[in-house]
PDB file of C-alpha atoms in Angstrom:
ATOM      1  CA  PRO A 178     -18.732 -19.186   2.579  1.00 78.00           C
ATOM      2  CA  LEU A 179     -15.999 -16.659   2.203  1.00 86.00           C
ATOM      3  CA  PRO A 180     -13.757 -18.919   0.203  1.00 84.00           C
ATOM      4  CA  ASP A 181     -16.357 -19.004  -2.555  1.00 89.00           C
ATOM      5  CA  LEU A 182     -16.970 -15.525  -2.498  1.00 91.00           C
ATOM      6  CA  LEU A 183     -13.622 -14.123  -2.753  1.00 93.00           C
ATOM      7  CA  PRO A 184     -13.184 -15.502  -6.480  1.00 93.00           C
ATOM      8  CA  GLN A 185     -16.511 -13.920  -7.425  1.00 94.00           C
ATOM      9  CA  VAL A 186     -15.485 -10.555  -6.011  1.00 94.00           C
ATOM     10  CA  SER A 187     -11.969 -10.656  -7.712  1.00 95.00           C
ATOM     11  CA  LYS A 188     -13.801 -11.291 -10.975  1.00 96.00           C
ATOM     12  CA  LEU A 189     -16.020  -8.300 -10.567  1.00 95.00           C
ATOM     13  CA  MET A 190     -13.182  -6.087  -9.717  1.00 95.00           C
ATOM     14  CA  LEU A 191     -11.373  -7.116 -13.007  1.00 95.00           C
ATOM     15  CA  ASP A 192     -14.660  -6.722 -14.909  1.00 95.00           C
ATOM     16  CA  PRO A 193     -14.227  -3.358 -17.083  1.00 91.00           C
ATOM     17  CA  SER A 194     -17.917  -3.113 -17.507  1.00 93.00           C
ATOM     18  CA  ILE A 195     -18.595  -2.525 -13.637  1.00 93.00           C
ATOM     19  CA  PRO A 196     -19.159   1.140 -13.094  1.00 92.00           C
ATOM     20  CA  PRO A 197     -16.385   2.933 -11.129  1.00 88.00           C
ATOM     21  CA  GLU A 198     -18.891   3.672  -8.283  1.00 92.00           C
ATOM     22  CA  SER A 199     -19.438  -0.293  -7.947  1.00 94.00           C
ATOM     23  CA  GLN A 200     -15.602  -0.809  -8.019  1.00 93.00           C
ATOM     24  CA  ILE A 201     -15.342   1.490  -5.006  1.00 94.00           C
ATOM     25  CA  GLN A 202     -18.123  -0.360  -3.324  1.00 95.00           C
ATOM     26  CA  LEU A 203     -16.234  -3.540  -3.734  1.00 95.00           C
ATOM     27  CA  LEU A 204     -12.984  -2.423  -2.305  1.00 96.00           C
ATOM     28  CA  ASP A 205     -15.068  -0.917   0.732  1.00 96.00           C
ATOM     29  CA  VAL A 206     -16.398  -4.364   1.090  1.00 95.00           C
ATOM     30  CA  VAL A 207     -12.961  -5.940   1.164  1.00 96.00           C
ATOM     31  CA  ALA A 208     -11.743  -3.255   3.236  1.00 96.00           C
ATOM     32  CA  ARG A 209     -14.345  -4.060   5.969  1.00 96.00           C
ATOM     33  CA  LEU A 210     -13.668  -7.788   5.672  1.00 94.00           C
ATOM     34  CA  SER A 211      -9.778  -7.242   6.101  1.00 95.00           C
ATOM     35  CA  ARG A 212     -10.288  -5.565   9.340  1.00 95.00           C
ATOM     36  CA  HIS A 213     -13.244  -7.825  10.885  1.00 94.00           C
ATOM     37  CA  SER A 214     -10.890 -10.694  11.871  1.00 93.00           C
ATOM     38  CA  PHE A 215      -7.485 -12.284  11.607  1.00 94.00           C
ATOM     39  CA  THR A 216      -9.083 -15.295   9.978  1.00 94.00           C
ATOM     40  CA  ILE A 217     -10.851 -13.395   7.396  1.00 95.00           C
ATOM     41  CA  ALA A 218      -7.730 -11.351   6.781  1.00 95.00           C
ATOM     42  CA  ASN A 219      -5.818 -14.652   6.264  1.00 95.00           C
ATOM     43  CA  THR A 220      -8.148 -16.225   3.986  1.00 95.00           C
ATOM     44  CA  ILE A 221      -8.150 -13.057   1.834  1.00 94.00           C
ATOM     45  CA  CYS A 222      -4.352 -13.271   1.789  1.00 94.00           C
ATOM     46  CA  ASP A 223      -4.520 -17.021   1.129  1.00 90.00           C
ATOM     47  CA  ASP A 224      -6.654 -16.306  -2.108  1.00 83.00           C
ATOM     48  CA  GLY A 225      -3.859 -14.673  -4.092  1.00 86.00           C
ATOM     49  CA  THR A 226      -6.645 -13.752  -6.898  1.00 93.00           C
ATOM     50  CA  LEU A 227      -8.311 -11.208  -4.719  1.00 94.00           C
ATOM     51  CA  VAL A 228      -4.990  -9.384  -3.966  1.00 96.00           C
ATOM     52  CA  ASN A 229      -3.913  -9.522  -7.573  1.00 96.00           C
ATOM     53  CA  ALA A 230      -7.422  -8.135  -8.602  1.00 96.00           C
ATOM     54  CA  MET A 231      -6.798  -5.330  -6.194  1.00 97.00           C
ATOM     55  CA  LEU A 232      -3.509  -4.556  -7.525  1.00 97.00           C
ATOM     56  CA  LYS A 233      -4.573  -4.496 -11.120  1.00 96.00           C
ATOM     57  CA  THR A 234      -7.708  -2.348 -10.374  1.00 95.00           C
ATOM     58  CA  TYR A 235      -6.748  -0.054  -7.871  1.00 95.00           C
ATOM     59  CA  ILE A 236      -2.969   0.355  -7.801  1.00 96.00           C
ATOM     60  CA  GLN A 237      -1.632  -0.551 -11.098  1.00 95.00           C
ATOM     61  CA  THR A 238      -3.372   2.229 -13.178  1.00 93.00           C
ATOM     62  CA  PRO A 239      -1.895   3.764 -16.172  1.00 90.00           C
ATOM     63  CA  ILE A 240       0.672   6.700 -15.400  1.00 90.00           C
ATOM     64  CA  PRO A 241      -0.283   9.286 -16.540  1.00 86.00           C
ATOM     65  CA  PRO A 242      -3.917   8.539 -16.148  1.00 89.00           C
ATOM     66  CA  ILE A 243      -5.809   8.228 -19.308  1.00 85.00           C
ATOM     67  CA  SER A 244      -9.256   9.033 -17.806  1.00 70.00           C
ATOM     68  CA  GLU A 245     -10.980   9.834 -14.326  1.00 64.00           C
ATOM     69  CA  GLY A 246     -11.833   6.087 -13.982  1.00 66.00           C
ATOM     70  CA  SER A 247      -8.253   4.935 -14.037  1.00 81.00           C
ATOM     71  CA  LEU A 248      -6.976   6.714 -11.096  1.00 91.00           C
ATOM     72  CA  PRO A 249      -5.286   4.456  -8.345  1.00 95.00           C
ATOM     73  CA  ASN A 250      -7.152   4.434  -4.956  1.00 96.00           C
ATOM     74  CA  SER A 251      -5.366   4.924  -1.858  1.00 96.00           C
ATOM     75  CA  ARG A 252      -7.899   2.821   0.268  1.00 97.00           C
ATOM     76  CA  ALA A 253      -6.503  -0.284  -1.476  1.00 97.00           C
ATOM     77  CA  VAL A 254      -3.347   0.379   0.065  1.00 98.00           C
ATOM     78  CA  SER A 255      -4.751   0.827   3.244  1.00 97.00           C
ATOM     79  CA  VAL A 256      -6.472  -2.580   2.739  1.00 97.00           C
ATOM     80  CA  PHE A 257      -3.084  -4.192   2.153  1.00 98.00           C
ATOM     81  CA  ARG A 258      -1.754  -2.690   5.411  1.00 97.00           C
ATOM     82  CA  SER A 259      -4.597  -4.026   7.310  1.00 97.00           C
ATOM     83  CA  LEU A 260      -4.019  -7.727   5.856  1.00 97.00           C
ATOM     84  CA  ALA A 261      -0.312  -7.221   6.501  1.00 97.00           C
ATOM     85  CA  ALA A 262      -0.974  -6.211  10.072  1.00 96.00           C
ATOM     86  CA  ALA A 263      -3.233  -9.282  10.616  1.00 96.00           C
ATOM     87  CA  SER A 264      -0.063 -11.701  10.763  1.00 95.00           C
ATOM     88  CA  ARG A 265       3.317 -12.061   9.720  1.00 95.00           C
ATOM     89  CA  SER A 266       2.576 -14.683   7.115  1.00 96.00           C
ATOM     90  CA  ASN A 267       0.140 -12.149   5.458  1.00 97.00           C
ATOM     91  CA  ALA A 268       3.008  -9.628   5.791  1.00 96.00           C
ATOM     92  CA  ARG A 269       5.265 -12.064   3.934  1.00 95.00           C
ATOM     93  CA  ARG A 270       2.771 -12.853   1.291  1.00 95.00           C
ATOM     94  CA  LEU A 271       2.519  -8.865   0.457  1.00 96.00           C
ATOM     95  CA  VAL A 272       6.276  -8.026   0.372  1.00 95.00           C
ATOM     96  CA  GLY A 273       6.244  -7.890  -3.292  1.00 93.00           C
ATOM     97  CA  THR A 274       3.313  -5.431  -3.275  1.00 94.00           C
ATOM     98  CA  ALA A 275       5.681  -2.989  -1.695  1.00 92.00           C
ATOM     99  CA  GLU A 276       7.825  -2.755  -4.760  1.00 91.00           C
ATOM    100  CA  ILE A 277       4.614  -2.196  -6.794  1.00 94.00           C
ATOM    101  CA  LEU A 278       3.727   0.581  -4.544  1.00 95.00           C
ATOM    102  CA  LEU A 279       7.187   2.533  -4.957  1.00 93.00           C
ATOM    103  CA  ARG A 280       5.646   3.742  -8.152  1.00 94.00           C
ATOM    104  CA  PHE A 281       3.720   6.307  -5.699  1.00 95.00           C
ATOM    105  CA  ILE A 282       7.070   7.358  -4.007  1.00 93.00           C
ATOM    106  CA  THR A 283       8.526   8.016  -7.523  1.00 91.00           C
ATOM    107  CA  THR A 284       5.711   9.701  -9.407  1.00 92.00           C
ATOM    108  CA  CYS A 285       3.847  11.426  -6.312  1.00 92.00           C
ATOM    109  CA  VAL A 286       6.818  13.542  -4.943  1.00 91.00           C
ATOM    110  CA  PRO A 287       6.429  16.497  -4.864  1.00 89.00           C
ATOM    111  CA  PRO A 288       2.637  15.994  -4.634  1.00 88.00           C
ATOM    112  CA  GLN A 289       1.950  19.196  -6.779  1.00 87.00           C
ATOM    113  CA  ASP A 290       3.963  17.715  -9.706  1.00 90.00           C
ATOM    114  CA  SER A 291       2.480  14.476  -9.701  1.00 93.00           C
ATOM    115  CA  PRO A 292       0.009  13.266 -12.431  1.00 93.00           C
ATOM    116  CA  PHE A 293      -2.702  12.843  -9.692  1.00 93.00           C
ATOM    117  CA  PRO A 294      -4.726  15.391  -8.051  1.00 93.00           C
ATOM    118  CA  ASN A 295      -2.810  16.724  -4.959  1.00 93.00           C
ATOM    119  CA  GLU A 296      -4.975  15.169  -2.318  1.00 95.00           C
ATOM    120  CA  LEU A 297      -4.824  11.795  -4.102  1.00 95.00           C
ATOM    121  CA  SER A 298      -0.905  11.978  -4.055  1.00 95.00           C
ATOM    122  CA  LEU A 299      -1.019  12.722  -0.660  1.00 96.00           C
ATOM    123  CA  GLY A 300      -3.165  10.000   0.316  1.00 97.00           C
ATOM    124  CA  LEU A 301      -1.219   7.254  -1.982  1.00 97.00           C
ATOM    125  CA  LEU A 302       2.169   8.376  -0.367  1.00 97.00           C
ATOM    126  CA  LYS A 303       0.823   8.420   3.120  1.00 97.00           C
ATOM    127  CA  GLU A 304      -0.694   5.054   2.844  1.00 98.00           C
ATOM    128  CA  THR A 305       2.333   3.765   1.070  1.00 97.00           C
ATOM    129  CA  LEU A 306       4.607   4.761   3.875  1.00 97.00           C
ATOM    130  CA  ASP A 307       2.276   3.389   6.392  1.00 98.00           C
ATOM    131  CA  PHE A 308       2.409   0.034   4.632  1.00 98.00           C
ATOM    132  CA  PHE A 309       6.106  -0.036   4.539  1.00 97.00           C
ATOM    133  CA  THR A 310       5.986   0.519   8.224  1.00 97.00           C
ATOM    134  CA  THR A 311       3.688  -2.288   8.826  1.00 97.00           C
ATOM    135  CA  LEU A 312       6.051  -4.691   7.017  1.00 96.00           C
ATOM    136  CA  ALA A 313       9.229  -3.059   8.713  1.00 94.00           C
ATOM    137  CA  GLN A 314       7.519  -3.849  12.045  1.00 93.00           C
ATOM    138  CA  TYR A 315       7.828  -7.523  11.089  1.00 92.00           C
ATOM    139  CA  GLY A 316      11.392  -6.967   9.801  1.00 90.00           C
ATOM    140  CA  LEU A 317      10.392  -7.335   6.383  1.00 92.00           C
ATOM    141  CA  ASN A 318      11.262  -5.462   3.296  1.00 91.00           C
ATOM    142  CA  CYS A 319      13.723  -3.105   5.264  1.00 88.00           C
ATOM    143  CA  ASN A 320      16.179  -3.049   2.183  1.00 89.00           C
ATOM    144  CA  ILE A 321      13.621  -0.953   0.281  1.00 91.00           C
ATOM    145  CA  ALA A 322      15.420   1.895   2.052  1.00 89.00           C
ATOM    146  CA  THR A 323      18.467   1.119  -0.018  1.00 90.00           C
ATOM    147  CA  ILE A 324      16.590  -0.014  -3.335  1.00 90.00           C
ATOM    148  CA  ALA A 325      14.925   3.385  -3.378  1.00 92.00           C
ATOM    149  CA  SER A 326      17.088   5.606  -1.697  1.00 92.00           C
ATOM    150  CA  GLU A 327      17.176   8.365  -4.267  1.00 93.00           C
ATOM    151  CA  GLN A 328      13.307   8.313  -4.430  1.00 93.00           C
ATOM    152  CA  LEU A 329      13.002   8.244  -0.497  1.00 94.00           C
ATOM    153  CA  GLY A 330      15.592  11.046  -0.494  1.00 94.00           C
ATOM    154  CA  ASN A 331      13.490  13.251  -2.743  1.00 93.00           C
ATOM    155  CA  LEU A 332      10.560  12.580  -0.382  1.00 95.00           C
ATOM    156  CA  SER A 333      12.531  13.636   2.578  1.00 95.00           C
ATOM    157  CA  SER A 334      13.698  16.841   1.090  1.00 94.00           C
ATOM    158  CA  HIS A 335      10.187  17.690   0.204  1.00 94.00           C
ATOM    159  CA  LEU A 336       8.821  16.816   3.593  1.00 95.00           C
ATOM    160  CA  LEU A 337      11.648  19.034   5.089  1.00 93.00           C
ATOM    161  CA  GLY A 338      10.786  21.833   2.443  1.00 92.00           C
ATOM    162  CA  PRO A 339       8.363  24.942   2.710  1.00 93.00           C
ATOM    163  CA  GLN A 340       6.084  23.195   0.197  1.00 90.00           C
ATOM    164  CA  ASN A 341       5.057  20.588   2.550  1.00 93.00           C
ATOM    165  CA  THR A 342       1.676  21.032   3.719  1.00 90.00           C
ATOM    166  CA  SER A 343       0.813  17.652   5.119  1.00 94.00           C
ATOM    167  CA  PRO A 344       1.771  16.787   8.589  1.00 96.00           C
ATOM    168  CA  ALA A 345       0.172  13.345   8.535  1.00 97.00           C
ATOM    169  CA  LEU A 346       2.437  12.568   5.420  1.00 96.00           C
ATOM    170  CA  THR A 347       5.374  13.829   7.683  1.00 96.00           C
ATOM    171  CA  ALA A 348       4.067  11.685  10.670  1.00 97.00           C
ATOM    172  CA  SER A 349       4.024   8.741   8.500  1.00 97.00           C
ATOM    173  CA  TRP A 350       7.583   9.265   7.132  1.00 97.00           C
ATOM    174  CA  LEU A 351       8.741   9.812  10.713  1.00 97.00           C
ATOM    175  CA  ARG A 352       7.224   6.501  12.026  1.00 97.00           C
ATOM    176  CA  LEU A 353       8.814   4.517   9.053  1.00 96.00           C
ATOM    177  CA  LEU A 354      12.436   6.099   9.671  1.00 95.00           C
ATOM    178  CA  ASP A 355      11.904   5.118  13.423  1.00 93.00           C
ATOM    179  CA  ILE A 356      11.190   1.341  12.713  1.00 93.00           C
ATOM    180  CA  TRP A 357      14.034   1.263  10.074  1.00 92.00           C
ATOM    181  CA  MET A 358      16.324   2.634  12.630  1.00 91.00           C
ATOM    182  CA  VAL A 359      15.197  -0.166  14.756  1.00 87.00           C
ATOM    183  CA  CYS A 360      15.805  -2.645  12.037  1.00 84.00           C
ATOM    184  CA  ALA A 361      19.182  -1.303  11.228  1.00 83.00           C
ATOM    185  CA  ARG A 362      20.423  -1.733  14.840  1.00 82.00           C
ATOM    186  CA  ASP A 363      19.350  -5.250  14.849  1.00 74.00           C
ATOM    187  CA  PRO A 364      19.684  -6.465  11.287  1.00 64.00           C
ATOM    188  CA  HIS A 365      19.420 -10.220  12.096  1.00 60.00           C
ATOM    189  CA  ARG A 366      15.730  -9.789  12.667  1.00 58.00           C
ATOM    190  CA  THR A 367      15.207  -8.413   9.207  1.00 56.00           C
ATOM    191  CA  SER A 368      14.130 -10.070   6.039  1.00 55.00           C
ATOM    192  CA  PRO A 369      16.180 -10.125   3.818  1.00 53.00           C
ATOM    193  CA  HIS A 370      18.997  -9.712   6.024  1.00 51.00           C
ATOM    194  CA  HIS A 371      21.121  -6.604   5.339  1.00 46.00           C
TER     195      HIS A 371
END
């Protein structure tokens, strides 16, 4: 059964002796499970050890990277987005993840100055913005626009500038702004209230 499998997957994700290719395969399995059904997505979120293992293994890598194996993985952010989209309760459980993901807004803007490869920086930024959008659709974590106003202003300046080469990143940013504007018009439906 799945509740017995998830702690084993968590343990494997945290095992430093597992080759990077196997780590990516584990993430792919969790990604597939997170999209399979609402019930499975809820079970994954209920098991906080798997979410924490994903954060430690695929997100909270050293900046700057100390080796090729220590790069973050934008697919993990996509998994968090899938989990949050499954239910409001999952989204509430993952609000703390958004603050951890702010590290990519800070370090990947502009992408060409990031400590990560350009394609990875763009992927991390796009997936982070998409995750913020998913939370904002539930009225959650909209205060991040205030908390990280300087970093988000830098992102906006980059996206409006001539060095922006990513229409997908721009589209993600505009979707997030759209949802935040809706939340600003109806602040009583946001959490925390602002």
